[in-house]
């Protein structure tokens, strides 16, 4: 067993221990409730923890299995997220070809470029080439009804669901001092600091939060955000041993990723409010779909990737 695999197994077991502690905390709080009492905040917290068990198992097994498994996992996640996103948009018959290209050409090509390690392509393919090509395909059908809105929605769907999310497995293409086999550990680092920070932001925000950040969009509070980012920073310090960042660098990267992810969550809340829906889909009972589970990671991934590449990549 290689050092990287050993570290992945150790990290996986550590995360399972944390999830067990969070689950136990929730069950203890449930037990302290009186008979017949219902605490919506606690129930939502427990639902999030339970969904996290599934996410950790999937991502953990993919990381341990290897590079191809990770890319396949996130390709599937992008496909599901793209489908969820486009389900909420307004499309016409003139958009059918561009949508088919988005699903069956743009999406697989983006992940192919990631798998090949072609940074020059996967960092510009969607925001440049797909950005120009797909509107042309729709325009050739001659339907100008809500054309700008239809095109913009498709572009946003691709940017969020495919471009941003593909930067998670793209972390495996970064080498440090000529070695890239440990870059897979950065995926675990990113997902953990962002998702645990998000979970703790929710918990503390409902417990001690008073000042809402955007009252018309989300119940998120500044107090909860501060606690969530602070928790992510501490988790980043504890996980610094799996990164090339060092302790203070890991704390800074964890804080940036968590903060960006939480504001990304607000962006998705605004989109859902505009569409008049509570969740992107009903894939996970009580917790929505893939986009609902990955929204913070989606926003954090490209920034985390480029900062890592710029400051630590060889």
PDB file of C-alpha atoms in Angstrom:
ATOM      1  CA  UNK A   1       0.000   0.000   0.000  1.00  0.00           C
ATOM      2  CA  UNK A   2       1.442   3.376  -1.033  1.00  0.00           C
ATOM      3  CA  UNK A   3       1.775   6.325   1.345  1.00  0.00           C
ATOM      4  CA  UNK A   4      -0.966   8.188  -0.504  1.00  0.00           C
ATOM      5  CA  UNK A   5      -3.374   5.247  -0.226  1.00  0.00           C
ATOM      6  CA  UNK A   6      -2.557   4.865   3.464  1.00  0.00           C
ATOM      7  CA  UNK A   7      -3.254   8.555   4.043  1.00  0.00           C
ATOM      8  CA  UNK A   8      -6.538   8.278   2.132  1.00  0.00           C
ATOM      9  CA  UNK A   9      -7.653   5.332   4.239  1.00  0.00           C
ATOM     10  CA  UNK A  10      -6.646   7.154   7.430  1.00  0.00           C
ATOM     11  CA  UNK A  11      -8.500  10.285   6.282  1.00  0.00           C
ATOM     12  CA  UNK A  12     -11.569   8.221   5.357  1.00  0.00           C
ATOM     13  CA  UNK A  13     -11.661   6.560   8.770  1.00  0.00           C
ATOM     14  CA  UNK A  14     -11.192   9.918  10.487  1.00  0.00           C
ATOM     15  CA  UNK A  15     -14.111  11.447   8.609  1.00  0.00           C
ATOM     16  CA  UNK A  16     -16.303   8.486   9.492  1.00  0.00           C
ATOM     17  CA  UNK A  17     -15.396   9.055  13.135  1.00  0.00           C
ATOM     18  CA  UNK A  18     -16.380  12.733  12.855  1.00  0.00           C
ATOM     19  CA  UNK A  19     -19.678  11.813  11.212  1.00  0.00           C
ATOM     20  CA  UNK A  20     -20.320   9.314  13.980  1.00  0.00           C
ATOM     21  CA  UNK A  21     -19.702  12.069  16.552  1.00  0.00           C
ATOM     22  CA  UNK A  22     -22.043  14.484  14.723  1.00  0.00           C
ATOM     23  CA  UNK A  23     -24.710  11.789  14.472  1.00  0.00           C
ATOM     24  CA  UNK A  24     -24.350  11.009  18.175  1.00  0.00           C
ATOM     25  CA  UNK A  25     -24.645  14.722  19.013  1.00  0.00           C
ATOM     26  CA  UNK A  26     -27.884  14.933  17.054  1.00  0.00           C
ATOM     27  CA  UNK A  27     -29.309  11.835  18.705  1.00  0.00           C
ATOM     28  CA  UNK A  28     -28.421  13.188  22.161  1.00  0.00           C
ATOM     29  CA  UNK A  29     -30.199  16.469  21.376  1.00  0.00           C
ATOM     30  CA  UNK A  30     -33.194  14.492  20.130  1.00  0.00           C
ATOM     31  CA  UNK A  31     -33.276  12.470  23.337  1.00  0.00           C
ATOM     32  CA  UNK A  32     -33.349  15.676  25.393  1.00  0.00           C
ATOM     33  CA  UNK A  33     -36.523  16.805  23.675  1.00  0.00           C
ATOM     34  CA  UNK A  34     -39.812  16.203  25.406  1.00  0.00           C
ATOM     35  CA  UNK A  35     -42.253  13.613  24.151  1.00  0.00           C
ATOM     36  CA  UNK A  36     -44.111  14.852  21.073  1.00  0.00           C
ATOM     37  CA  UNK A  37     -41.850  17.899  20.600  1.00  0.00           C
ATOM     38  CA  UNK A  38     -40.620  18.665  17.105  1.00  0.00           C
ATOM     39  CA  UNK A  39     -37.483  20.694  16.368  1.00  0.00           C
ATOM     40  CA  UNK A  40     -37.307  21.474  12.610  1.00  0.00           C
ATOM     41  CA  UNK A  41     -33.733  22.807  12.895  1.00  0.00           C
ATOM     42  CA  UNK A  42     -32.518  19.634  14.594  1.00  0.00           C
ATOM     43  CA  UNK A  43     -34.350  17.412  12.105  1.00  0.00           C
ATOM     44  CA  UNK A  44     -32.842  19.286   9.150  1.00  0.00           C
ATOM     45  CA  UNK A  45     -29.405  19.020  10.770  1.00  0.00           C
ATOM     46  CA  UNK A  46     -29.842  15.258  11.168  1.00  0.00           C
ATOM     47  CA  UNK A  47     -31.043  14.893   7.575  1.00  0.00           C
ATOM     48  CA  UNK A  48     -27.926  16.725   6.382  1.00  0.00           C
ATOM     49  CA  UNK A  49     -25.682  14.499   8.487  1.00  0.00           C
ATOM     50  CA  UNK A  50     -27.387  11.377   7.129  1.00  0.00           C
ATOM     51  CA  UNK A  51     -26.984  12.569   3.533  1.00  0.00           C
ATOM     52  CA  UNK A  52     -23.335  13.254   4.330  1.00  0.00           C
ATOM     53  CA  UNK A  53     -22.804   9.603   5.173  1.00  0.00           C
ATOM     54  CA  UNK A  54     -23.713   8.751   1.582  1.00  0.00           C
ATOM     55  CA  UNK A  55     -21.562  11.528   0.106  1.00  0.00           C
ATOM     56  CA  UNK A  56     -18.506  10.565   2.166  1.00  0.00           C
ATOM     57  CA  UNK A  57     -18.860   6.891   1.269  1.00  0.00           C
ATOM     58  CA  UNK A  58     -19.145   7.649  -2.456  1.00  0.00           C
ATOM     59  CA  UNK A  59     -16.316  10.195  -2.614  1.00  0.00           C
ATOM     60  CA  UNK A  60     -14.108   8.216  -0.245  1.00  0.00           C
ATOM     61  CA  UNK A  61     -14.424   4.987  -2.195  1.00  0.00           C
ATOM     62  CA  UNK A  62     -13.800   6.831  -5.472  1.00  0.00           C
ATOM     63  CA  UNK A  63     -10.646   8.484  -4.090  1.00  0.00           C
ATOM     64  CA  UNK A  64      -9.307   5.172  -2.823  1.00  0.00           C
ATOM     65  CA  UNK A  65     -10.167   3.400  -6.103  1.00  0.00           C
ATOM     66  CA  UNK A  66      -8.236   5.896  -8.209  1.00  0.00           C
ATOM     67  CA  UNK A  67      -8.219   8.669 -10.775  1.00  0.00           C
ATOM     68  CA  UNK A  68     -10.643   7.124 -13.271  1.00  0.00           C
ATOM     69  CA  UNK A  69     -13.247   6.428 -10.568  1.00  0.00           C
ATOM     70  CA  UNK A  70     -13.057  10.028  -9.352  1.00  0.00           C
ATOM     71  CA  UNK A  71     -13.557  11.442 -12.851  1.00  0.00           C
ATOM     72  CA  UNK A  72     -16.479   9.086 -13.548  1.00  0.00           C
ATOM     73  CA  UNK A  73     -18.112  10.018 -10.233  1.00  0.00           C
ATOM     74  CA  UNK A  74     -17.936  13.753 -10.902  1.00  0.00           C
ATOM     75  CA  UNK A  75     -18.932  13.334 -14.546  1.00  0.00           C
ATOM     76  CA  UNK A  76     -22.097  11.605 -13.343  1.00  0.00           C
ATOM     77  CA  UNK A  77     -22.614  14.350 -10.732  1.00  0.00           C
ATOM     78  CA  UNK A  78     -22.245  17.018 -13.448  1.00  0.00           C
ATOM     79  CA  UNK A  79     -24.741  15.218 -15.691  1.00  0.00           C
ATOM     80  CA  UNK A  80     -27.290  15.023 -12.846  1.00  0.00           C
ATOM     81  CA  UNK A  81     -26.678  18.644 -11.817  1.00  0.00           C
ATOM     82  CA  UNK A  82     -26.979  19.885 -15.415  1.00  0.00           C
ATOM     83  CA  UNK A  83     -30.259  18.029 -15.785  1.00  0.00           C
ATOM     84  CA  UNK A  84     -31.581  19.513 -12.531  1.00  0.00           C
ATOM     85  CA  UNK A  85     -30.537  23.024 -13.537  1.00  0.00           C
ATOM     86  CA  UNK A  86     -32.005  22.900 -17.039  1.00  0.00           C
ATOM     87  CA  UNK A  87     -35.257  21.400 -15.766  1.00  0.00           C
ATOM     88  CA  UNK A  88     -35.972  24.762 -14.131  1.00  0.00           C
ATOM     89  CA  UNK A  89     -35.273  26.816 -17.258  1.00  0.00           C
ATOM     90  CA  UNK A  90     -37.500  27.823 -20.150  1.00  0.00           C
ATOM     91  CA  UNK A  91     -36.581  26.129 -23.431  1.00  0.00           C
ATOM     92  CA  UNK A  92     -38.083  25.999 -26.909  1.00  0.00           C
ATOM     93  CA  UNK A  93     -37.756  23.574 -29.800  1.00  0.00           C
ATOM     94  CA  UNK A  94     -34.998  25.750 -31.248  1.00  0.00           C
ATOM     95  CA  UNK A  95     -32.809  24.869 -28.253  1.00  0.00           C
ATOM     96  CA  UNK A  96     -33.002  21.086 -28.584  1.00  0.00           C
ATOM     97  CA  UNK A  97     -29.800  20.737 -30.618  1.00  0.00           C
ATOM     98  CA  UNK A  98     -27.802  23.021 -28.350  1.00  0.00           C
ATOM     99  CA  UNK A  99     -29.060  21.109 -25.295  1.00  0.00           C
ATOM    100  CA  UNK A 100     -28.086  17.804 -26.893  1.00  0.00           C
ATOM    101  CA  UNK A 101     -24.617  19.211 -27.572  1.00  0.00           C
ATOM    102  CA  UNK A 102     -24.373  20.425 -23.974  1.00  0.00           C
ATOM    103  CA  UNK A 103     -25.161  16.978 -22.560  1.00  0.00           C
ATOM    104  CA  UNK A 104     -23.483  14.675 -25.044  1.00  0.00           C
ATOM    105  CA  UNK A 105     -20.572  16.728 -26.409  1.00  0.00           C
ATOM    106  CA  UNK A 106     -19.579  19.608 -24.118  1.00  0.00           C
ATOM    107  CA  UNK A 107     -19.918  17.684 -20.836  1.00  0.00           C
ATOM    108  CA  UNK A 108     -17.927  14.554 -21.822  1.00  0.00           C
ATOM    109  CA  UNK A 109     -15.299  16.628 -23.650  1.00  0.00           C
ATOM    110  CA  UNK A 110     -14.744  18.759 -20.552  1.00  0.00           C
ATOM    111  CA  UNK A 111     -14.055  15.659 -18.462  1.00  0.00           C
ATOM    112  CA  UNK A 112     -11.945  14.125 -21.219  1.00  0.00           C
ATOM    113  CA  UNK A 113      -9.723  17.221 -21.136  1.00  0.00           C
ATOM    114  CA  UNK A 114      -9.508  16.926 -17.338  1.00  0.00           C
ATOM    115  CA  UNK A 115      -8.571  13.250 -17.621  1.00  0.00           C
ATOM    116  CA  UNK A 116      -5.903  14.094 -20.221  1.00  0.00           C
ATOM    117  CA  UNK A 117      -4.590  16.870 -17.971  1.00  0.00           C
ATOM    118  CA  UNK A 118      -4.992  19.502 -20.687  1.00  0.00           C
ATOM    119  CA  UNK A 119      -5.266  22.562 -18.459  1.00  0.00           C
ATOM    120  CA  UNK A 120      -5.135  24.933 -21.410  1.00  0.00           C
ATOM    121  CA  UNK A 121      -8.359  23.376 -22.731  1.00  0.00           C
ATOM    122  CA  UNK A 122     -10.480  22.494 -19.700  1.00  0.00           C
ATOM    123  CA  UNK A 123     -10.027  25.980 -18.215  1.00  0.00           C
ATOM    124  CA  UNK A 124     -11.336  27.741 -21.349  1.00  0.00           C
ATOM    125  CA  UNK A 125     -13.402  25.173 -23.239  1.00  0.00           C
ATOM    126  CA  UNK A 126     -16.791  26.038 -21.740  1.00  0.00           C
ATOM    127  CA  UNK A 127     -16.377  29.777 -20.995  1.00  0.00           C
ATOM    128  CA  UNK A 128     -14.952  30.415 -24.490  1.00  0.00           C
ATOM    129  CA  UNK A 129     -15.746  27.739 -27.071  1.00  0.00           C
ATOM    130  CA  UNK A 130     -19.083  26.462 -25.735  1.00  0.00           C
ATOM    131  CA  UNK A 131     -20.020  30.052 -24.907  1.00  0.00           C
ATOM    132  CA  UNK A 132     -19.685  30.955 -28.596  1.00  0.00           C
ATOM    133  CA  UNK A 133     -20.823  27.711 -30.237  1.00  0.00           C
ATOM    134  CA  UNK A 134     -24.116  26.925 -28.490  1.00  0.00           C
ATOM    135  CA  UNK A 135     -25.746  30.342 -29.119  1.00  0.00           C
ATOM    136  CA  UNK A 136     -24.889  29.927 -32.808  1.00  0.00           C
ATOM    137  CA  UNK A 137     -26.635  26.545 -32.891  1.00  0.00           C
ATOM    138  CA  UNK A 138     -29.759  28.039 -31.288  1.00  0.00           C
ATOM    139  CA  UNK A 139     -29.700  31.126 -33.538  1.00  0.00           C
ATOM    140  CA  UNK A 140     -29.576  28.987 -36.673  1.00  0.00           C
ATOM    141  CA  UNK A 141     -33.088  27.737 -35.825  1.00  0.00           C
ATOM    142  CA  UNK A 142     -34.399  31.285 -36.348  1.00  0.00           C
ATOM    143  CA  UNK A 143     -36.369  31.615 -33.085  1.00  0.00           C
ATOM    144  CA  UNK A 144     -35.717  34.949 -31.345  1.00  0.00           C
ATOM    145  CA  UNK A 145     -38.415  34.521 -28.673  1.00  0.00           C
ATOM    146  CA  UNK A 146     -36.664  35.018 -25.279  1.00  0.00           C
ATOM    147  CA  UNK A 147     -33.438  34.161 -27.085  1.00  0.00           C
ATOM    148  CA  UNK A 148     -31.089  35.990 -24.703  1.00  0.00           C
ATOM    149  CA  UNK A 149     -32.716  34.460 -21.613  1.00  0.00           C
ATOM    150  CA  UNK A 150     -32.638  30.952 -23.096  1.00  0.00           C
ATOM    151  CA  UNK A 151     -28.983  31.235 -24.082  1.00  0.00           C
ATOM    152  CA  UNK A 152     -27.948  32.776 -20.769  1.00  0.00           C
ATOM    153  CA  UNK A 153     -29.670  30.020 -18.796  1.00  0.00           C
ATOM    154  CA  UNK A 154     -27.883  27.328 -20.791  1.00  0.00           C
ATOM    155  CA  UNK A 155     -24.530  29.074 -20.316  1.00  0.00           C
ATOM    156  CA  UNK A 156     -25.097  29.391 -16.583  1.00  0.00           C
ATOM    157  CA  UNK A 157     -26.095  25.734 -16.348  1.00  0.00           C
ATOM    158  CA  UNK A 158     -22.890  24.632 -18.086  1.00  0.00           C
ATOM    159  CA  UNK A 159     -20.681  26.960 -16.050  1.00  0.00           C
ATOM    160  CA  UNK A 160     -22.126  25.855 -12.732  1.00  0.00           C
ATOM    161  CA  UNK A 161     -22.846  22.182 -13.323  1.00  0.00           C
ATOM    162  CA  UNK A 162     -19.933  21.222 -15.569  1.00  0.00           C
ATOM    163  CA  UNK A 163     -17.170  23.833 -15.670  1.00  0.00           C
ATOM    164  CA  UNK A 164     -17.018  24.618 -11.950  1.00  0.00           C
ATOM    165  CA  UNK A 165     -17.663  21.079 -10.741  1.00  0.00           C
ATOM    166  CA  UNK A 166     -15.043  19.600 -13.092  1.00  0.00           C
ATOM    167  CA  UNK A 167     -12.397  21.599 -11.230  1.00  0.00           C
ATOM    168  CA  UNK A 168     -12.739  19.163  -8.320  1.00  0.00           C
ATOM    169  CA  UNK A 169     -11.214  16.181 -10.192  1.00  0.00           C
ATOM    170  CA  UNK A 170      -8.971  18.677 -12.020  1.00  0.00           C
ATOM    171  CA  UNK A 171      -7.072  19.016  -8.739  1.00  0.00           C
ATOM    172  CA  UNK A 172      -5.527  15.626  -9.576  1.00  0.00           C
ATOM    173  CA  UNK A 173      -3.711  17.230 -12.526  1.00  0.00           C
ATOM    174  CA  UNK A 174      -1.660  19.519 -10.269  1.00  0.00           C
ATOM    175  CA  UNK A 175       1.843  18.305  -9.466  1.00  0.00           C
ATOM    176  CA  UNK A 176       3.943  19.455  -6.519  1.00  0.00           C
ATOM    177  CA  UNK A 177       7.698  19.374  -7.056  1.00  0.00           C
ATOM    178  CA  UNK A 178       7.146  16.949  -9.905  1.00  0.00           C
ATOM    179  CA  UNK A 179       4.902  14.606  -7.907  1.00  0.00           C
ATOM    180  CA  UNK A 180       1.140  14.510  -8.524  1.00  0.00           C
ATOM    181  CA  UNK A 181       0.069  11.234  -6.894  1.00  0.00           C
ATOM    182  CA  UNK A 182      -0.790  13.056  -3.646  1.00  0.00           C
ATOM    183  CA  UNK A 183      -2.907  15.696  -5.376  1.00  0.00           C
ATOM    184  CA  UNK A 184      -5.908  13.373  -5.010  1.00  0.00           C
ATOM    185  CA  UNK A 185      -5.802  14.202  -1.284  1.00  0.00           C
ATOM    186  CA  UNK A 186      -6.658  17.819  -2.146  1.00  0.00           C
ATOM    187  CA  UNK A 187     -10.105  16.671  -3.276  1.00  0.00           C
ATOM    188  CA  UNK A 188     -10.742  15.252   0.166  1.00  0.00           C
ATOM    189  CA  UNK A 189      -9.439  18.455   1.748  1.00  0.00           C
ATOM    190  CA  UNK A 190     -11.642  20.725  -0.381  1.00  0.00           C
ATOM    191  CA  UNK A 191     -14.827  18.707   0.041  1.00  0.00           C
ATOM    192  CA  UNK A 192     -14.343  18.303   3.785  1.00  0.00           C
ATOM    193  CA  UNK A 193     -13.571  21.916   4.696  1.00  0.00           C
ATOM    194  CA  UNK A 194     -16.360  23.288   2.509  1.00  0.00           C
ATOM    195  CA  UNK A 195     -19.066  20.794   3.442  1.00  0.00           C
ATOM    196  CA  UNK A 196     -18.298  20.619   7.159  1.00  0.00           C
ATOM    197  CA  UNK A 197     -18.049  24.413   7.270  1.00  0.00           C
ATOM    198  CA  UNK A 198     -21.443  24.592   5.570  1.00  0.00           C
ATOM    199  CA  UNK A 199     -22.951  22.076   7.994  1.00  0.00           C
ATOM    200  CA  UNK A 200     -21.605  23.907  11.050  1.00  0.00           C
ATOM    201  CA  UNK A 201     -22.695  27.264   9.615  1.00  0.00           C
ATOM    202  CA  UNK A 202     -26.225  25.884   9.487  1.00  0.00           C
ATOM    203  CA  UNK A 203     -26.030  24.508  13.034  1.00  0.00           C
ATOM    204  CA  UNK A 204     -24.591  27.655  14.643  1.00  0.00           C
ATOM    205  CA  UNK A 205     -26.649  29.981  12.456  1.00  0.00           C
ATOM    206  CA  UNK A 206     -29.872  28.471  13.749  1.00  0.00           C
ATOM    207  CA  UNK A 207     -28.585  28.319  17.327  1.00  0.00           C
ATOM    208  CA  UNK A 208     -26.988  31.740  17.833  1.00  0.00           C
ATOM    209  CA  UNK A 209     -27.533  33.601  14.549  1.00  0.00           C
ATOM    210  CA  UNK A 210     -29.461  36.863  14.688  1.00  0.00           C
ATOM    211  CA  UNK A 211     -28.324  39.077  11.794  1.00  0.00           C
ATOM    212  CA  UNK A 212     -29.421  37.722   8.402  1.00  0.00           C
ATOM    213  CA  UNK A 213     -27.070  38.254   5.482  1.00  0.00           C
ATOM    214  CA  UNK A 214     -29.763  38.444   2.789  1.00  0.00           C
ATOM    215  CA  UNK A 215     -33.204  38.335   4.455  1.00  0.00           C
ATOM    216  CA  UNK A 216     -35.057  38.045   1.152  1.00  0.00           C
ATOM    217  CA  UNK A 217     -33.082  34.993   0.025  1.00  0.00           C
ATOM    218  CA  UNK A 218     -31.839  32.841   2.853  1.00  0.00           C
ATOM    219  CA  UNK A 219     -31.906  32.353   6.633  1.00  0.00           C
ATOM    220  CA  UNK A 220     -28.084  32.486   6.674  1.00  0.00           C
ATOM    221  CA  UNK A 221     -26.721  34.819   9.351  1.00  0.00           C
ATOM    222  CA  UNK A 222     -23.434  36.649   9.753  1.00  0.00           C
ATOM    223  CA  UNK A 223     -22.917  34.900  13.090  1.00  0.00           C
ATOM    224  CA  UNK A 224     -23.441  31.489  11.519  1.00  0.00           C
ATOM    225  CA  UNK A 225     -21.167  32.379   8.605  1.00  0.00           C
ATOM    226  CA  UNK A 226     -18.389  33.465  10.987  1.00  0.00           C
ATOM    227  CA  UNK A 227     -18.709  30.239  12.992  1.00  0.00           C
ATOM    228  CA  UNK A 228     -18.831  28.133   9.839  1.00  0.00           C
ATOM    229  CA  UNK A 229     -15.750  29.727   8.265  1.00  0.00           C
ATOM    230  CA  UNK A 230     -13.941  29.618  11.614  1.00  0.00           C
ATOM    231  CA  UNK A 231     -14.745  25.917  11.915  1.00  0.00           C
ATOM    232  CA  UNK A 232     -13.506  25.326   8.352  1.00  0.00           C
ATOM    233  CA  UNK A 233     -10.244  27.114   9.202  1.00  0.00           C
ATOM    234  CA  UNK A 234      -9.737  24.842  12.221  1.00  0.00           C
ATOM    235  CA  UNK A 235     -10.557  21.755  10.149  1.00  0.00           C
ATOM    236  CA  UNK A 236      -8.095  22.985   7.525  1.00  0.00           C
ATOM    237  CA  UNK A 237      -5.371  23.207  10.178  1.00  0.00           C
ATOM    238  CA  UNK A 238      -6.127  19.655  11.342  1.00  0.00           C
ATOM    239  CA  UNK A 239      -5.971  18.410   7.735  1.00  0.00           C
ATOM    240  CA  UNK A 240      -2.840  20.353   6.763  1.00  0.00           C
ATOM    241  CA  UNK A 241      -0.814  17.109   6.803  1.00  0.00           C
ATOM    242  CA  UNK A 242      -2.496  15.934   3.583  1.00  0.00           C
ATOM    243  CA  UNK A 243      -1.735  19.189   1.711  1.00  0.00           C
ATOM    244  CA  UNK A 244       1.379  20.952   0.405  1.00  0.00           C
ATOM    245  CA  UNK A 245       0.153  24.190   2.003  1.00  0.00           C
ATOM    246  CA  UNK A 246       1.597  23.992   5.498  1.00  0.00           C
ATOM    247  CA  UNK A 247      -0.545  24.742   8.556  1.00  0.00           C
ATOM    248  CA  UNK A 248      -1.157  28.446   7.950  1.00  0.00           C
ATOM    249  CA  UNK A 249      -1.565  27.971   4.211  1.00  0.00           C
ATOM    250  CA  UNK A 250      -4.113  25.195   4.819  1.00  0.00           C
ATOM    251  CA  UNK A 251      -6.015  27.451   7.224  1.00  0.00           C
ATOM    252  CA  UNK A 252      -6.083  30.267   4.662  1.00  0.00           C
ATOM    253  CA  UNK A 253      -7.163  27.985   1.805  1.00  0.00           C
ATOM    254  CA  UNK A 254      -9.852  26.383   3.959  1.00  0.00           C
ATOM    255  CA  UNK A 255     -11.182  29.796   4.997  1.00  0.00           C
ATOM    256  CA  UNK A 256     -11.265  31.093   1.412  1.00  0.00           C
ATOM    257  CA  UNK A 257     -12.919  27.944   0.057  1.00  0.00           C
ATOM    258  CA  UNK A 258     -15.515  27.903   2.834  1.00  0.00           C
ATOM    259  CA  UNK A 259     -16.328  31.607   2.496  1.00  0.00           C
ATOM    260  CA  UNK A 260     -16.690  31.439  -1.292  1.00  0.00           C
ATOM    261  CA  UNK A 261     -18.793  28.297  -0.954  1.00  0.00           C
ATOM    262  CA  UNK A 262     -21.192  29.930   1.495  1.00  0.00           C
ATOM    263  CA  UNK A 263     -21.711  32.950  -0.746  1.00  0.00           C
ATOM    264  CA  UNK A 264     -22.196  30.525  -3.636  1.00  0.00           C
ATOM    265  CA  UNK A 265     -24.969  28.951  -1.591  1.00  0.00           C
ATOM    266  CA  UNK A 266     -26.627  32.391  -1.495  1.00  0.00           C
ATOM    267  CA  UNK A 267     -26.401  32.624  -5.286  1.00  0.00           C
ATOM    268  CA  UNK A 268     -28.163  29.287  -5.652  1.00  0.00           C
ATOM    269  CA  UNK A 269     -30.778  30.396  -3.127  1.00  0.00           C
ATOM    270  CA  UNK A 270     -31.446  33.453  -5.311  1.00  0.00           C
ATOM    271  CA  UNK A 271     -31.848  31.257  -8.404  1.00  0.00           C
ATOM    272  CA  UNK A 272     -34.270  28.935  -6.611  1.00  0.00           C
ATOM    273  CA  UNK A 273     -36.236  31.895  -5.253  1.00  0.00           C
ATOM    274  CA  UNK A 274     -36.437  33.323  -8.789  1.00  0.00           C
ATOM    275  CA  UNK A 275     -37.688  29.972 -10.112  1.00  0.00           C
ATOM    276  CA  UNK A 276     -40.147  29.605  -7.231  1.00  0.00           C
ATOM    277  CA  UNK A 277     -38.796  26.259  -5.954  1.00  0.00           C
ATOM    278  CA  UNK A 278     -37.434  25.083  -2.618  1.00  0.00           C
ATOM    279  CA  UNK A 279     -35.040  22.416  -3.948  1.00  0.00           C
ATOM    280  CA  UNK A 280     -33.423  21.642  -7.274  1.00  0.00           C
ATOM    281  CA  UNK A 281     -34.956  18.169  -7.257  1.00  0.00           C
ATOM    282  CA  UNK A 282     -36.272  15.512  -4.869  1.00  0.00           C
ATOM    283  CA  UNK A 283     -33.419  13.042  -5.279  1.00  0.00           C
ATOM    284  CA  UNK A 284     -32.626  13.041  -1.536  1.00  0.00           C
ATOM    285  CA  UNK A 285     -35.769  13.260   0.636  1.00  0.00           C
ATOM    286  CA  UNK A 286     -35.717  16.514   2.600  1.00  0.00           C
ATOM    287  CA  UNK A 287     -32.395  17.641   1.114  1.00  0.00           C
ATOM    288  CA  UNK A 288     -33.075  18.155  -2.609  1.00  0.00           C
ATOM    289  CA  UNK A 289     -30.807  17.018  -5.410  1.00  0.00           C
ATOM    290  CA  UNK A 290     -27.174  17.031  -6.499  1.00  0.00           C
ATOM    291  CA  UNK A 291     -27.011  20.812  -6.849  1.00  0.00           C
ATOM    292  CA  UNK A 292     -28.419  21.288  -3.349  1.00  0.00           C
ATOM    293  CA  UNK A 293     -25.704  19.038  -1.928  1.00  0.00           C
ATOM    294  CA  UNK A 294     -22.813  20.401  -3.976  1.00  0.00           C
ATOM    295  CA  UNK A 295     -23.623  24.100  -4.340  1.00  0.00           C
ATOM    296  CA  UNK A 296     -20.894  25.291  -1.963  1.00  0.00           C
ATOM    297  CA  UNK A 297     -18.264  22.976  -3.472  1.00  0.00           C
ATOM    298  CA  UNK A 298     -19.262  24.082  -6.977  1.00  0.00           C
ATOM    299  CA  UNK A 299     -18.450  27.726  -6.271  1.00  0.00           C
ATOM    300  CA  UNK A 300     -15.308  27.001  -4.271  1.00  0.00           C
ATOM    301  CA  UNK A 301     -13.724  24.487  -6.669  1.00  0.00           C
ATOM    302  CA  UNK A 302     -12.357  26.718  -9.479  1.00  0.00           C
ATOM    303  CA  UNK A 303     -10.982  29.322  -7.064  1.00  0.00           C
ATOM    304  CA  UNK A 304      -9.390  26.630  -4.902  1.00  0.00           C
ATOM    305  CA  UNK A 305      -7.908  25.005  -8.021  1.00  0.00           C
ATOM    306  CA  UNK A 306      -6.363  28.183  -9.424  1.00  0.00           C
ATOM    307  CA  UNK A 307      -4.972  29.384  -6.078  1.00  0.00           C
ATOM    308  CA  UNK A 308      -3.389  25.967  -5.527  1.00  0.00           C
ATOM    309  CA  UNK A 309      -1.952  25.886  -9.041  1.00  0.00           C
ATOM    310  CA  UNK A 310      -0.596  29.447  -8.812  1.00  0.00           C
ATOM    311  CA  UNK A 311       1.006  29.292  -5.347  1.00  0.00           C
ATOM    312  CA  UNK A 312       1.981  25.625  -4.955  1.00  0.00           C
ATOM    313  CA  UNK A 313       1.889  23.928  -8.367  1.00  0.00           C
ATOM    314  CA  UNK A 314       5.187  23.044  -9.965  1.00  0.00           C
TER     315      UNK A 314
END
